[in-house]
């Protein structure tokens, strides 16, 4: 083995150890955060909004009084405030609606399991290299603060990441329109990847761009129809702070 190869192997080993240590620490922090307060996460608000939507209609999910009642019914002891309220797009509440069939703690575990599946699938579709190198990328992803923060709070960011990864994989397989459709996941948390459709347009991937326009527009229009003018106005008020 040459000196250059030896140094590469040493650097890879050092990177692997560092990634694993960060991942282990972050997972420990996630468990500790949940055990200290089961409700200190954003899924609490998604779950409450979904219960409101199912029982009072989706136009009411931004009603702060109903949000407080739903949080109280969970026993969360959370008081509605500027940074403690449901202000996510309507499709997030739709996504959480099936989980209201479960007690909140069970819903959190199932939701978290799906986020981990989304992380693993995103890694599988996009991680470079082969063999153990790919595993290092997975450990590094878990050890990266935005990823573990999203997992800890139960945010849908990894579903958006999976949508982008799926779009990338479909582009590579020569299915550009469906690659755009996969970007419909952006409606869950648009700020994470809103430039991806623009990048498709600028790079000349027009079918993929129009696929994203179709997917995002359909979901946005359905959400606007379901929430209605009153719900949209209330949502704008909630965002104004």
mmCIF file of C-alpha atoms in Angstrom:
data_model
loop_
_atom_site.group_PDB
_atom_site.id
_atom_site.type_symbol
_atom_site.label_atom_id
_atom_site.label_comp_id
_atom_site.label_asym_id
_atom_site.label_seq_id
_atom_site.Cartn_x
_atom_site.Cartn_y
_atom_site.Cartn_z
ATOM 1 C CA UNK A 1 0.000 0.000 0.000
ATOM 2 C CA UNK A 2 1.385 3.392 -1.004
ATOM 3 C CA UNK A 3 1.613 6.348 1.312
ATOM 4 C CA UNK A 4 -1.131 8.206 -0.575
ATOM 5 C CA UNK A 5 -3.527 5.278 -0.235
ATOM 6 C CA UNK A 6 -2.629 4.931 3.429
ATOM 7 C CA UNK A 7 -3.464 8.594 4.032
ATOM 8 C CA UNK A 8 -6.776 8.254 2.186
ATOM 9 C CA UNK A 9 -7.694 5.225 4.277
ATOM 10 C CA UNK A 10 -6.716 7.046 7.452
ATOM 11 C CA UNK A 11 -8.801 10.076 6.480
ATOM 12 C CA UNK A 12 -11.773 7.840 5.669
ATOM 13 C CA UNK A 13 -11.464 6.059 9.008
ATOM 14 C CA UNK A 14 -11.247 9.366 10.858
ATOM 15 C CA UNK A 15 -14.307 10.645 9.005
ATOM 16 C CA UNK A 16 -16.215 7.467 9.798
ATOM 17 C CA UNK A 17 -15.425 7.629 13.516
ATOM 18 C CA UNK A 18 -16.361 11.316 13.671
ATOM 19 C CA UNK A 19 -19.639 10.746 11.812
ATOM 20 C CA UNK A 20 -20.598 7.806 14.026
ATOM 21 C CA UNK A 21 -19.828 9.725 17.223
ATOM 22 C CA UNK A 22 -21.892 12.718 16.113
ATOM 23 C CA UNK A 23 -24.745 10.436 15.011
ATOM 24 C CA UNK A 24 -24.737 8.567 18.332
ATOM 25 C CA UNK A 25 -24.703 11.821 20.296
ATOM 26 C CA UNK A 26 -27.532 13.289 18.237
ATOM 27 C CA UNK A 27 -29.684 10.177 18.601
ATOM 28 C CA UNK A 28 -29.088 10.282 22.351
ATOM 29 C CA UNK A 29 -30.176 13.930 22.404
ATOM 30 C CA UNK A 30 -33.314 13.026 20.455
ATOM 31 C CA UNK A 31 -34.276 10.315 22.948
ATOM 32 C CA UNK A 32 -33.510 12.582 25.888
ATOM 33 C CA UNK A 33 -35.609 15.419 24.449
ATOM 34 C CA UNK A 34 -38.600 13.139 23.913
ATOM 35 C CA UNK A 35 -38.452 11.512 27.343
ATOM 36 C CA UNK A 36 -38.178 14.889 29.081
ATOM 37 C CA UNK A 37 -41.297 16.243 27.328
ATOM 38 C CA UNK A 38 -43.385 14.102 24.969
ATOM 39 C CA UNK A 39 -45.075 17.174 23.472
ATOM 40 C CA UNK A 40 -42.043 19.394 22.841
ATOM 41 C CA UNK A 41 -42.156 18.880 19.085
ATOM 42 C CA UNK A 42 -43.953 20.242 16.044
ATOM 43 C CA UNK A 43 -45.953 17.066 15.501
ATOM 44 C CA UNK A 44 -48.038 18.144 18.502
ATOM 45 C CA UNK A 45 -49.284 21.101 16.452
ATOM 46 C CA UNK A 46 -49.750 19.062 13.261
ATOM 47 C CA UNK A 47 -51.743 16.489 15.232
ATOM 48 C CA UNK A 48 -53.865 19.178 16.906
ATOM 49 C CA UNK A 49 -54.549 20.898 13.566
ATOM 50 C CA UNK A 50 -55.528 17.586 11.995
ATOM 51 C CA UNK A 51 -57.989 16.893 14.816
ATOM 52 C CA UNK A 52 -59.486 20.347 14.290
ATOM 53 C CA UNK A 53 -59.758 19.735 10.555
ATOM 54 C CA UNK A 54 -61.481 16.391 11.048
ATOM 55 C CA UNK A 55 -63.926 17.634 13.692
ATOM 56 C CA UNK A 56 -64.513 21.302 12.760
ATOM 57 C CA UNK A 57 -63.556 21.500 9.079
ATOM 58 C CA UNK A 58 -60.238 22.369 7.454
ATOM 59 C CA UNK A 59 -61.135 26.057 7.258
ATOM 60 C CA UNK A 60 -60.758 26.156 11.062
ATOM 61 C CA UNK A 61 -57.239 24.759 11.477
ATOM 62 C CA UNK A 62 -55.696 28.230 11.934
ATOM 63 C CA UNK A 63 -58.199 29.226 14.629
ATOM 64 C CA UNK A 64 -56.068 29.832 17.742
ATOM 65 C CA UNK A 65 -58.912 29.150 20.172
ATOM 66 C CA UNK A 66 -59.540 25.740 18.628
ATOM 67 C CA UNK A 67 -55.806 25.067 18.542
ATOM 68 C CA UNK A 68 -55.575 25.771 22.272
ATOM 69 C CA UNK A 69 -58.549 23.493 22.968
ATOM 70 C CA UNK A 70 -56.971 20.710 20.920
ATOM 71 C CA UNK A 71 -53.636 21.109 22.716
ATOM 72 C CA UNK A 72 -55.395 21.066 26.085
ATOM 73 C CA UNK A 73 -57.259 17.879 25.156
ATOM 74 C CA UNK A 74 -53.887 16.222 24.523
ATOM 75 C CA UNK A 75 -52.660 17.208 27.972
ATOM 76 C CA UNK A 76 -49.716 19.006 26.398
ATOM 77 C CA UNK A 77 -49.663 22.002 28.808
ATOM 78 C CA UNK A 78 -48.611 24.110 25.782
ATOM 79 C CA UNK A 79 -49.953 27.653 25.638
ATOM 80 C CA UNK A 80 -50.499 29.206 22.210
ATOM 81 C CA UNK A 81 -47.937 31.913 21.467
ATOM 82 C CA UNK A 82 -46.305 33.539 18.435
ATOM 83 C CA UNK A 83 -43.822 30.684 18.046
ATOM 84 C CA UNK A 84 -46.132 28.016 19.444
ATOM 85 C CA UNK A 85 -49.027 27.593 17.043
ATOM 86 C CA UNK A 86 -49.900 25.752 13.854
ATOM 87 C CA UNK A 87 -48.777 27.870 10.887
ATOM 88 C CA UNK A 88 -47.694 25.149 8.469
ATOM 89 C CA UNK A 89 -49.316 24.737 5.042
ATOM 90 C CA UNK A 90 -52.617 22.881 5.034
ATOM 91 C CA UNK A 91 -51.189 19.671 3.425
ATOM 92 C CA UNK A 92 -49.133 19.073 6.584
ATOM 93 C CA UNK A 93 -52.361 18.758 8.583
ATOM 94 C CA UNK A 94 -53.751 16.433 5.907
ATOM 95 C CA UNK A 95 -50.658 14.286 6.207
ATOM 96 C CA UNK A 96 -51.081 14.133 9.976
ATOM 97 C CA UNK A 97 -54.814 13.324 9.814
ATOM 98 C CA UNK A 98 -54.469 9.494 9.685
ATOM 99 C CA UNK A 99 -52.275 9.645 12.780
ATOM 100 C CA UNK A 100 -55.139 11.084 14.834
ATOM 101 C CA UNK A 101 -56.572 7.557 14.861
ATOM 102 C CA UNK A 102 -53.722 6.721 17.244
ATOM 103 C CA UNK A 103 -52.935 8.107 20.708
ATOM 104 C CA UNK A 104 -50.435 10.925 20.350
ATOM 105 C CA UNK A 105 -47.448 8.999 21.726
ATOM 106 C CA UNK A 106 -48.050 6.127 19.310
ATOM 107 C CA UNK A 107 -48.547 8.607 16.475
ATOM 108 C CA UNK A 108 -45.191 10.205 17.301
ATOM 109 C CA UNK A 109 -43.380 6.865 17.068
ATOM 110 C CA UNK A 110 -45.014 5.938 13.758
ATOM 111 C CA UNK A 111 -44.404 9.434 12.328
ATOM 112 C CA UNK A 112 -40.766 9.279 13.468
ATOM 113 C CA UNK A 113 -40.365 5.842 11.885
ATOM 114 C CA UNK A 114 -41.624 7.228 8.575
ATOM 115 C CA UNK A 115 -39.176 10.136 8.821
ATOM 116 C CA UNK A 116 -36.358 7.640 9.324
ATOM 117 C CA UNK A 117 -37.578 5.674 6.313
ATOM 118 C CA UNK A 118 -37.557 8.918 4.301
ATOM 119 C CA UNK A 119 -33.990 9.590 5.461
ATOM 120 C CA UNK A 120 -32.850 6.090 4.526
ATOM 121 C CA UNK A 121 -34.561 6.254 1.137
ATOM 122 C CA UNK A 122 -33.081 9.672 0.418
ATOM 123 C CA UNK A 123 -29.634 8.297 1.310
ATOM 124 C CA UNK A 124 -30.179 5.249 -0.877
ATOM 125 C CA UNK A 125 -31.129 7.384 -3.891
ATOM 126 C CA UNK A 126 -28.452 10.053 -3.603
ATOM 127 C CA UNK A 127 -25.432 9.021 -1.526
ATOM 128 C CA UNK A 128 -22.237 8.812 -3.584
ATOM 129 C CA UNK A 129 -19.656 6.046 -3.452
ATOM 130 C CA UNK A 130 -20.101 2.365 -2.724
ATOM 131 C CA UNK A 131 -20.072 -0.007 0.212
ATOM 132 C CA UNK A 132 -18.827 1.390 3.504
ATOM 133 C CA UNK A 133 -18.366 4.860 2.040
ATOM 134 C CA UNK A 134 -22.121 5.145 1.578
ATOM 135 C CA UNK A 135 -22.672 4.073 5.190
ATOM 136 C CA UNK A 136 -20.388 6.870 6.338
ATOM 137 C CA UNK A 137 -22.624 9.310 4.457
ATOM 138 C CA UNK A 138 -25.652 7.931 6.306
ATOM 139 C CA UNK A 139 -23.984 8.348 9.687
ATOM 140 C CA UNK A 140 -22.879 11.855 8.714
ATOM 141 C CA UNK A 141 -26.454 12.730 7.727
ATOM 142 C CA UNK A 142 -27.790 11.605 11.116
ATOM 143 C CA UNK A 143 -25.023 13.571 12.811
ATOM 144 C CA UNK A 144 -25.833 16.754 10.854
ATOM 145 C CA UNK A 145 -27.705 19.254 13.019
ATOM 146 C CA UNK A 146 -30.550 20.151 10.581
ATOM 147 C CA UNK A 147 -31.400 16.457 10.130
ATOM 148 C CA UNK A 148 -31.495 15.498 13.790
ATOM 149 C CA UNK A 149 -33.260 18.766 14.646
ATOM 150 C CA UNK A 150 -35.976 17.916 12.118
ATOM 151 C CA UNK A 151 -36.265 14.399 13.530
ATOM 152 C CA UNK A 152 -36.415 15.659 17.098
ATOM 153 C CA UNK A 153 -39.203 18.121 16.273
ATOM 154 C CA UNK A 154 -40.989 15.736 13.923
ATOM 155 C CA UNK A 155 -40.865 18.240 11.067
ATOM 156 C CA UNK A 156 -41.681 17.052 7.512
ATOM 157 C CA UNK A 157 -38.368 18.264 6.080
ATOM 158 C CA UNK A 158 -37.184 14.725 5.340
ATOM 159 C CA UNK A 159 -40.313 14.099 3.282
ATOM 160 C CA UNK A 160 -39.340 17.142 1.217
ATOM 161 C CA UNK A 161 -35.779 15.806 0.956
ATOM 162 C CA UNK A 162 -37.160 12.492 -0.285
ATOM 163 C CA UNK A 163 -39.216 14.313 -2.899
ATOM 164 C CA UNK A 164 -36.100 16.095 -4.169
ATOM 165 C CA UNK A 165 -34.097 12.859 -4.094
ATOM 166 C CA UNK A 166 -36.865 11.071 -5.967
ATOM 167 C CA UNK A 167 -36.889 13.851 -8.533
ATOM 168 C CA UNK A 168 -33.127 13.466 -8.983
ATOM 169 C CA UNK A 169 -33.434 9.690 -9.396
ATOM 170 C CA UNK A 170 -36.258 10.012 -11.917
ATOM 171 C CA UNK A 171 -34.293 12.574 -13.927
ATOM 172 C CA UNK A 172 -31.393 10.143 -14.139
ATOM 173 C CA UNK A 173 -33.765 7.455 -15.390
ATOM 174 C CA UNK A 174 -35.097 9.663 -18.165
ATOM 175 C CA UNK A 175 -38.523 10.384 -16.651
ATOM 176 C CA UNK A 176 -38.452 14.171 -16.390
ATOM 177 C CA UNK A 177 -42.173 14.883 -16.028
ATOM 178 C CA UNK A 178 -42.503 12.451 -13.124
ATOM 179 C CA UNK A 179 -39.353 13.952 -11.658
ATOM 180 C CA UNK A 180 -41.248 17.222 -11.523
ATOM 181 C CA UNK A 181 -44.318 15.556 -10.019
ATOM 182 C CA UNK A 182 -42.135 14.245 -7.174
ATOM 183 C CA UNK A 183 -41.463 17.856 -6.215
ATOM 184 C CA UNK A 184 -45.061 18.154 -5.077
ATOM 185 C CA UNK A 185 -43.572 17.287 -1.677
ATOM 186 C CA UNK A 186 -42.379 20.897 -1.519
ATOM 187 C CA UNK A 187 -45.850 21.983 -0.396
ATOM 188 C CA UNK A 188 -45.086 20.490 3.029
ATOM 189 C CA UNK A 189 -42.230 22.924 3.742
ATOM 190 C CA UNK A 190 -41.622 25.110 0.672
ATOM 191 C CA UNK A 191 -38.744 27.144 2.113
ATOM 192 C CA UNK A 192 -36.450 24.099 2.098
ATOM 193 C CA UNK A 193 -36.333 23.569 -1.669
ATOM 194 C CA UNK A 194 -38.306 26.296 -3.430
ATOM 195 C CA UNK A 195 -35.381 27.015 -5.768
ATOM 196 C CA UNK A 196 -35.315 23.481 -7.194
ATOM 197 C CA UNK A 197 -38.083 24.099 -9.787
ATOM 198 C CA UNK A 198 -36.323 27.321 -10.793
ATOM 199 C CA UNK A 199 -33.072 25.377 -11.198
ATOM 200 C CA UNK A 200 -34.863 22.903 -13.461
ATOM 201 C CA UNK A 201 -36.141 25.774 -15.598
ATOM 202 C CA UNK A 202 -32.779 27.544 -15.831
ATOM 203 C CA UNK A 203 -30.991 24.300 -16.676
ATOM 204 C CA UNK A 204 -33.375 23.584 -19.551
ATOM 205 C CA UNK A 205 -35.208 20.648 -17.965
ATOM 206 C CA UNK A 206 -38.548 22.022 -19.084
ATOM 207 C CA UNK A 207 -40.654 18.865 -18.749
ATOM 208 C CA UNK A 208 -39.467 18.411 -15.174
ATOM 209 C CA UNK A 209 -40.169 22.066 -14.440
ATOM 210 C CA UNK A 210 -43.718 21.862 -15.782
ATOM 211 C CA UNK A 211 -44.257 18.638 -13.864
ATOM 212 C CA UNK A 212 -43.358 20.481 -10.652
ATOM 213 C CA UNK A 213 -45.663 23.358 -11.597
ATOM 214 C CA UNK A 214 -48.541 20.926 -12.127
ATOM 215 C CA UNK A 215 -47.977 19.041 -8.863
ATOM 216 C CA UNK A 216 -47.466 22.101 -6.675
ATOM 217 C CA UNK A 217 -50.293 24.084 -8.304
ATOM 218 C CA UNK A 218 -52.832 21.274 -7.967
ATOM 219 C CA UNK A 219 -52.023 20.740 -4.300
ATOM 220 C CA UNK A 220 -52.058 24.486 -3.593
ATOM 221 C CA UNK A 221 -55.391 24.978 -5.366
ATOM 222 C CA UNK A 222 -57.006 22.044 -3.565
ATOM 223 C CA UNK A 223 -55.729 23.400 -0.248
ATOM 224 C CA UNK A 224 -57.086 26.868 -1.044
ATOM 225 C CA UNK A 225 -60.464 25.410 -2.024
ATOM 226 C CA UNK A 226 -60.719 23.259 1.097
ATOM 227 C CA UNK A 227 -59.621 26.018 3.490
ATOM 228 C CA UNK A 228 -61.725 28.661 1.744
ATOM 229 C CA UNK A 229 -61.410 32.466 1.749
ATOM 230 C CA UNK A 230 -61.938 32.765 5.509
ATOM 231 C CA UNK A 231 -59.286 30.165 6.252
ATOM 232 C CA UNK A 232 -56.834 31.805 3.841
ATOM 233 C CA UNK A 233 -57.395 35.190 5.483
ATOM 234 C CA UNK A 234 -56.820 33.683 8.927
ATOM 235 C CA UNK A 235 -53.647 31.973 7.690
ATOM 236 C CA UNK A 236 -52.330 35.296 6.401
ATOM 237 C CA UNK A 237 -52.980 36.824 9.806
ATOM 238 C CA UNK A 238 -51.059 34.025 11.499
ATOM 239 C CA UNK A 239 -48.092 34.589 9.216
ATOM 240 C CA UNK A 240 -48.076 38.367 9.643
ATOM 241 C CA UNK A 241 -45.966 38.335 12.820
#
